[in-house]
Coordinates of N, CA and C in Angstrom, one line a residue:
M1 N -5.1 -14.9 -21.7 CA -4.9 -14.8 -20.2 C -4.4 -13.4 -19.8
T2 N -3.5 -12.8 -20.7 CA -3.0 -11.5 -20.3 C -4.2 -10.5 -20.2
R3 N -5.1 -10.6 -21.2 CA -6.2 -9.7 -21.1 C -7.0 -9.8 -19.9
A4 N -7.3 -11.1 -19.5 CA -8.1 -11.3 -18.2 C -7.4 -10.7 -17.0
L5 N -6.0 -10.9 -17.0 CA -5.3 -10.4 -15.8 C -5.3 -8.9 -15.9
N6 N -5.2 -8.3 -17.0 CA -5.2 -6.8 -17.2 C -6.6 -6.3 -16.7
D7 N -7.6 -7.0 -17.2 CA -9.0 -6.6 -16.8 C -9.2 -6.6 -15.3
C8 N -8.8 -7.7 -14.7 CA -8.9 -7.9 -13.3 C -8.2 -6.8 -12.5
T9 N -6.9 -6.5 -13.0 CA -6.1 -5.5 -12.3 C -6.8 -4.1 -12.5
A10 N -7.3 -3.8 -13.6 CA -7.9 -2.5 -13.9 C -9.2 -2.4 -13.0
R11 N -10.0 -3.4 -12.9 CA -11.2 -3.3 -12.1 C -10.8 -3.2 -10.6
H12 N -9.8 -3.9 -10.1 CA -9.4 -3.8 -8.8 C -8.9 -2.4 -8.5
Q13 N -8.1 -1.8 -9.3 CA -7.6 -0.5 -9.2 C -8.7 0.6 -9.2
L14 N -9.7 0.4 -10.0 CA -10.8 1.3 -10.1 C -11.6 1.3 -8.8
V15 N -12.0 0.1 -8.4 CA -12.9 -0.1 -7.2 C -12.1 0.4 -5.9
V16 N -10.9 -0.1 -5.7 CA -10.1 0.3 -4.5 C -9.7 1.7 -4.6
G17 N -9.3 2.2 -5.8 CA -9.0 3.6 -5.9 C -10.1 4.5 -5.5
R18 N -11.3 4.2 -5.9 CA -12.5 5.0 -5.5 C -12.7 5.0 -4.0
A19 N -12.6 3.9 -3.4 CA -12.7 3.8 -2.0 C -11.7 4.6 -1.2
V20 N -10.5 4.6 -1.7 CA -9.4 5.3 -1.0 C -9.5 6.8 -1.3
R21 N -9.8 7.2 -2.5 CA -10.0 8.6 -2.8 C -11.1 9.3 -2.0
A22 N -12.1 8.5 -1.6 CA -13.2 9.0 -0.8 C -12.7 9.6 0.6
Y23 N -11.5 9.2 0.9 CA -10.8 9.7 2.2 C -9.8 10.8 1.9
G24 N -9.8 11.3 0.7 CA -8.9 12.4 0.3 C -7.5 12.1 0.1
I25 N -7.2 10.8 -0.2 CA -5.8 10.4 -0.5 C -5.8 9.6 -1.8
S26 N -4.7 9.5 -2.4 CA -4.6 8.6 -3.6 C -4.2 7.2 -3.2
L27 N -4.4 6.3 -4.2 CA -4.0 4.9 -3.9 C -2.5 4.8 -3.6
P28 N -1.6 5.4 -4.4 CA -0.2 5.4 -4.0 C 0.1 5.9 -2.6
A29 N -0.6 7.0 -2.2 CA -0.4 7.5 -0.9 C -0.8 6.5 0.2
Y30 N -2.0 5.9 -0.1 CA -2.4 4.9 0.8 C -1.4 3.7 0.9
D31 N -0.8 3.4 -0.2 CA 0.2 2.3 -0.2 C 1.3 2.6 0.8
V32 N 1.8 3.9 0.8 CA 2.8 4.3 1.6 C 2.4 4.2 3.1
L33 N 1.2 4.7 3.4 CA 0.7 4.6 4.7 C 0.5 3.2 5.2
A34 N 0.0 2.3 4.3 CA -0.2 0.9 4.7 C 1.1 0.2 4.9
T35 N 2.2 0.6 4.2 CA 3.5 0.0 4.4 C 4.0 0.3 5.7
L36 N 3.8 1.6 6.1 CA 4.3 2.0 7.5 C 3.5 1.3 8.5
R37 N 2.2 1.1 8.3 CA 1.3 0.4 9.3 C 1.7 -1.0 9.5
E38 N 2.0 -1.7 8.3 CA 2.4 -3.1 8.4 C 3.8 -3.3 9.1
A39 N 4.6 -2.2 9.2 CA 5.9 -2.3 9.8 C 5.7 -2.6 11.3
G40 N 4.5 -2.2 11.9 CA 4.3 -2.4 13.3 C 4.8 -1.2 14.1
A41 N 4.4 -1.1 15.3 CA 4.8 0.0 16.2 C 6.3 0.0 16.2
P42 N 6.9 1.2 16.1 CA 6.4 2.5 16.1 C 6.1 3.1 14.7
Y43 N 5.8 2.2 13.7 CA 5.3 2.6 12.4 C 6.3 3.5 11.7
R44 N 7.5 3.1 11.6 CA 8.6 3.9 11.1 C 9.5 3.1 10.2
L45 N 9.8 3.6 9.1 CA 10.7 2.9 8.1 C 11.5 4.0 7.4
T46 N 12.7 3.6 6.9 CA 13.5 4.6 6.1 C 12.8 4.7 4.8
T47 N 13.1 5.7 4.1 CA 12.5 5.9 2.7 C 12.9 4.7 1.8
G48 N 14.1 4.2 2.0 CA 14.6 3.1 1.2 C 13.8 1.9 1.5
E49 N 13.5 1.6 2.8 CA 12.6 0.5 3.1 C 11.2 0.6 2.6
V50 N 10.7 1.8 2.6 CA 9.3 2.0 2.0 C 9.4 1.7 0.5
A51 N 10.4 2.2 -0.2 CA 10.6 2.0 -1.6 C 10.8 0.6 -1.9
A52 N 11.6 -0.1 -1.1 CA 11.9 -1.6 -1.3 C 10.6 -2.4 -1.2
A53 N 9.7 -1.9 -0.4 CA 8.4 -2.7 -0.2 C 7.5 -2.5 -1.4
G54 N 7.9 -1.7 -2.4 CA 7.2 -1.5 -3.6 C 6.0 -0.5 -3.5
S55 N 6.1 0.3 -2.4 CA 5.0 1.2 -2.2 C 5.0 2.4 -3.2
A56 N 6.2 2.7 -3.7 CA 6.3 3.8 -4.6 C 7.7 3.8 -5.2
R57 N 7.8 4.4 -6.4 CA 9.1 4.5 -7.0 C 9.8 5.7 -6.3
A58 N 11.1 5.7 -6.4 CA 11.9 6.7 -5.6 C 11.4 8.1 -5.8
G59 N 11.2 8.6 -7.0 CA 10.8 10.0 -7.1 C 9.3 10.2 -6.7
G60 N 8.5 9.2 -7.0 CA 7.1 9.2 -6.5 C 7.0 9.2 -5.0
L61 N 7.9 8.5 -4.4 CA 7.8 8.4 -2.9 C 8.1 9.7 -2.3
T62 N 9.0 10.5 -2.8 CA 9.3 11.8 -2.3 C 8.0 12.7 -2.4
Q63 N 7.4 12.7 -3.5 CA 6.2 13.4 -3.7 C 5.1 13.0 -2.8
Q64 N 4.9 11.7 -2.6 CA 3.9 11.1 -1.7 C 4.2 11.5 -0.3
A65 N 5.4 11.4 0.1 CA 5.8 11.8 1.5 C 5.6 13.3 1.7
D66 N 5.9 14.1 0.7 CA 5.6 15.5 0.9 C 4.1 15.8 1.2
R67 N 3.3 15.2 0.3 CA 1.8 15.4 0.5 C 1.3 14.8 1.8
L68 N 1.8 13.6 2.2 CA 1.3 13.0 3.4 C 1.8 13.8 4.7
A69 N 3.0 14.3 4.6 CA 3.5 15.1 5.7 C 2.8 16.4 5.8
E70 N 2.5 17.1 4.7 CA 1.7 18.3 4.7 C 0.3 18.1 5.2
A71 N -0.3 16.9 5.0 CA -1.6 16.6 5.5 C -1.5 16.1 7.0
G72 N -0.3 16.0 7.6 CA -0.2 15.6 9.0 C -0.4 14.1 9.2
L73 N -0.2 13.3 8.1 CA -0.4 11.9 8.2 C 0.9 11.1 8.5
I74 N 2.0 11.7 8.1 CA 3.3 11.2 8.5 C 4.2 12.3 8.9
R75 N 5.3 12.0 9.5 CA 6.4 13.0 9.7 C 7.7 12.4 9.3
R76 N 8.6 13.2 9.0 CA 10.0 12.8 8.6 C 10.9 12.9 9.8
E77 N 11.7 11.9 10.0 CA 12.7 12.0 11.1 C 14.1 11.7 10.5
R78 N 15.1 12.5 10.9 CA 16.4 12.3 10.4 C 17.1 11.4 11.5
D79 N 17.9 10.5 11.1 CA 18.7 9.7 12.0 C 19.7 10.5 12.7
T80 N 19.8 10.3 14.0 CA 20.7 11.2 14.8 C 22.2 10.8 14.5
G81 N 22.4 9.5 14.1 CA 23.8 9.1 13.8 C 24.2 9.3 12.4
D82 N 23.3 9.4 11.5 CA 23.6 9.6 10.1 C 22.5 10.5 9.5
R83 N 22.7 11.8 9.3 CA 21.7 12.7 8.9 C 21.2 12.5 7.5
R84 N 21.9 11.6 6.7 CA 21.4 11.3 5.4 C 20.2 10.4 5.4
I85 N 20.1 9.6 6.5 CA 19.0 8.7 6.6 C 17.7 9.4 7.1
V86 N 16.7 9.2 6.3 CA 15.4 9.8 6.7 C 14.4 8.7 6.9
R87 N 13.7 8.8 8.0 CA 12.6 7.8 8.3 C 11.3 8.5 8.1
L88 N 10.3 7.7 7.6 CA 8.9 8.2 7.5 C 8.2 7.5 8.7
C89 N 7.5 8.3 9.4 CA 6.8 7.9 10.6 C 5.3 8.2 10.5
L90 N 4.5 7.2 10.8 CA 3.0 7.4 10.8 C 2.7 8.2 12.0
T91 N 1.9 9.2 11.8 CA 1.4 10.0 13.0 C 0.1 9.3 13.5
P92 N -0.4 9.7 14.7 CA -1.6 9.1 15.2 C -2.8 9.3 14.2
E93 N -2.8 10.5 13.6 CA -3.9 10.7 12.6 C -3.7 9.8 11.3
G94 N -2.5 9.6 10.9 CA -2.2 8.7 9.8 C -2.5 7.3 10.1
L95 N -2.3 6.8 11.3 CA -2.6 5.5 11.8 C -4.1 5.3 11.7
E96 N -4.8 6.3 12.3 CA -6.3 6.2 12.3 C -6.9 6.1 10.9
L97 N -6.4 7.0 10.0 CA -6.9 7.0 8.7 C -6.6 5.7 8.0
T98 N -5.4 5.2 8.1 CA -4.9 4.0 7.5 C -5.8 2.8 7.9
D99 N -6.2 2.8 9.2 CA -7.0 1.7 9.6 C -8.4 1.8 9.0
R100 N -9.0 3.0 9.0 CA -10.3 3.2 8.4 C -10.3 2.9 6.9
V101 N -9.3 3.3 6.2 CA -9.3 3.0 4.8 C -9.1 1.6 4.5
S102 N -8.2 0.9 5.4 CA -8.0 -0.5 5.2 C -9.3 -1.3 5.4
D103 N -10.1 -0.9 6.3 CA -11.4 -1.6 6.5 C -12.3 -1.5 5.2
V104 N -12.3 -0.3 4.7 CA -13.1 -0.1 3.5 C -12.5 -0.8 2.3
R105 N -11.2 -0.7 2.2 CA -10.6 -1.4 1.0 C -10.8 -2.9 1.1
S106 N -10.7 -3.5 2.3 CA -11.0 -4.9 2.5 C -12.4 -5.3 2.1
E107 N -13.3 -4.4 2.4 CA -14.7 -4.7 2.1 C -14.9 -4.6 0.6
R108 N -14.3 -3.7 -0.1 CA -14.4 -3.6 -1.6 C -13.8 -4.8 -2.2
E109 N -12.7 -5.3 -1.7 CA -12.0 -6.5 -2.2 C -12.9 -7.7 -2.0
R110 N -13.5 -7.8 -0.9 CA -14.5 -8.9 -0.6 C -15.6 -8.9 -1.7
E111 N -16.1 -7.7 -1.9 CA -17.2 -7.6 -2.9 C -16.7 -8.0 -4.3
L112 N -15.4 -7.7 -4.7 CA -14.9 -8.1 -6.0 C -14.8 -9.6 -6.1
L113 N -14.6 -10.3 -4.9 CA -14.4 -11.7 -4.9 C -15.6 -12.5 -4.5
A114 N -16.7 -11.8 -4.4 CA -18.0 -12.4 -3.9 C -18.4 -13.6 -4.8
G115 N -18.1 -13.6 -6.0 CA -18.5 -14.7 -6.9 C -17.7 -16.0 -6.8
L116 N -16.6 -16.0 -5.9 CA -15.8 -17.1 -5.8 C -16.1 -17.8 -4.5
G117 N -16.1 -19.1 -4.5 CA -16.2 -19.9 -3.3 C -15.0 -19.9 -2.4
H118 N -15.0 -20.5 -1.2 CA -13.9 -20.5 -0.3 C -12.7 -21.2 -0.9
A119 N -12.9 -22.3 -1.5 CA -11.8 -23.1 -2.1 C -11.2 -22.3 -3.3
E120 N -12.0 -21.6 -4.1 CA -11.5 -20.8 -5.2 C -10.7 -19.6 -4.7
R121 N -11.1 -19.0 -3.6 CA -10.4 -17.9 -3.1 C -9.0 -18.3 -2.6
R122 N -9.0 -19.5 -1.9 CA -7.7 -20.0 -1.4 C -6.7 -20.3 -2.6
R123 N -7.3 -20.9 -3.6 CA -6.5 -21.2 -4.8 C -6.0 -20.0 -5.5
L124 N -6.8 -19.0 -5.6 CA -6.4 -17.7 -6.2 C -5.3 -17.1 -5.4
A125 N -5.5 -17.1 -4.1 CA -4.4 -16.5 -3.2 C -3.1 -17.2 -3.4
A126 N -3.1 -18.5 -3.5 CA -1.9 -19.3 -3.7 C -1.3 -19.0 -5.1
L127 N -2.1 -18.9 -6.1 CA -1.6 -18.5 -7.4 C -1.0 -17.1 -7.5
L128 N -1.7 -16.2 -6.9 CA -1.2 -14.8 -6.8 C 0.1 -14.8 -6.1
G129 N 0.2 -15.5 -5.0 CA 1.5 -15.6 -4.2 C 2.6 -16.1 -5.1
T130 N 2.3 -17.2 -5.8 CA 3.4 -17.7 -6.7 C 3.7 -16.7 -7.8
L131 N 2.7 -16.1 -8.4 CA 3.0 -15.1 -9.4 C 3.9 -13.9 -8.9
A132 N 3.6 -13.5 -7.7 CA 4.3 -12.4 -7.1 C 5.8 -12.7 -6.9
Q133 N 6.1 -14.0 -6.8 CA 7.5 -14.4 -6.5 C 8.3 -14.6 -7.8
T134 N 7.6 -14.6 -8.9 CA 8.3 -14.8 -10.2 C 9.0 -13.6 -10.7
R135 N 10.0 -13.7 -11.4 CA 10.8 -12.6 -12.0 C 9.9 -11.8 -12.9
G136 N 9.0 -12.4 -13.7 CA 8.2 -11.7 -14.6 C 7.1 -10.8 -13.9
A137 N 6.9 -11.0 -12.6 CA 5.8 -10.3 -11.9 C 6.5 -9.1 -11.2
G138 N 7.7 -8.8 -11.5 CA 8.3 -7.6 -10.9 C 8.9 -8.0 -9.6
G139 N 9.1 -9.3 -9.3 CA 9.7 -9.7 -8.1 C 11.2 -9.5 -8.1
P140 N 11.9 -9.9 -7.0 CA 13.3 -9.7 -6.9 C 14.0 -10.3 -8.1
E141 N 15.0 -9.6 -8.6 CA 15.9 -10.1 -9.7 C 16.7 -11.3 -9.1
Q142 N 16.9 -12.3 -9.9 CA 17.7 -13.4 -9.4 C 18.9 -13.6 -10.2

């Protein structure tokens, strides 16, 4: 079973990674953008909140944020009450790119699941949801 899970993960990463890289960003960078997008307007989270969402490890998040800011896809804002707090904010360009990449990513994922029927997809989604909640899947420590 471990091999099958590893194979599926590798194939997903390969297919989705190619789709994302076609837009000039890496999969980890897209994950940061998508986390900000999912936060809803005004598309702003602290670096700690982005890290807690699992988008990137602490050191990796700083590097991703540097690259994304340099590309004009996010901007950093310091909290006016506590200058130690830094928020990452999606720019209009970042929002537009995130939405375009999200559409392509979703299409690639649909292609990966094309061999499954509706009931099988629902069952897979439920199983993956359960797996994500377990300690062994990197979920929250209990």
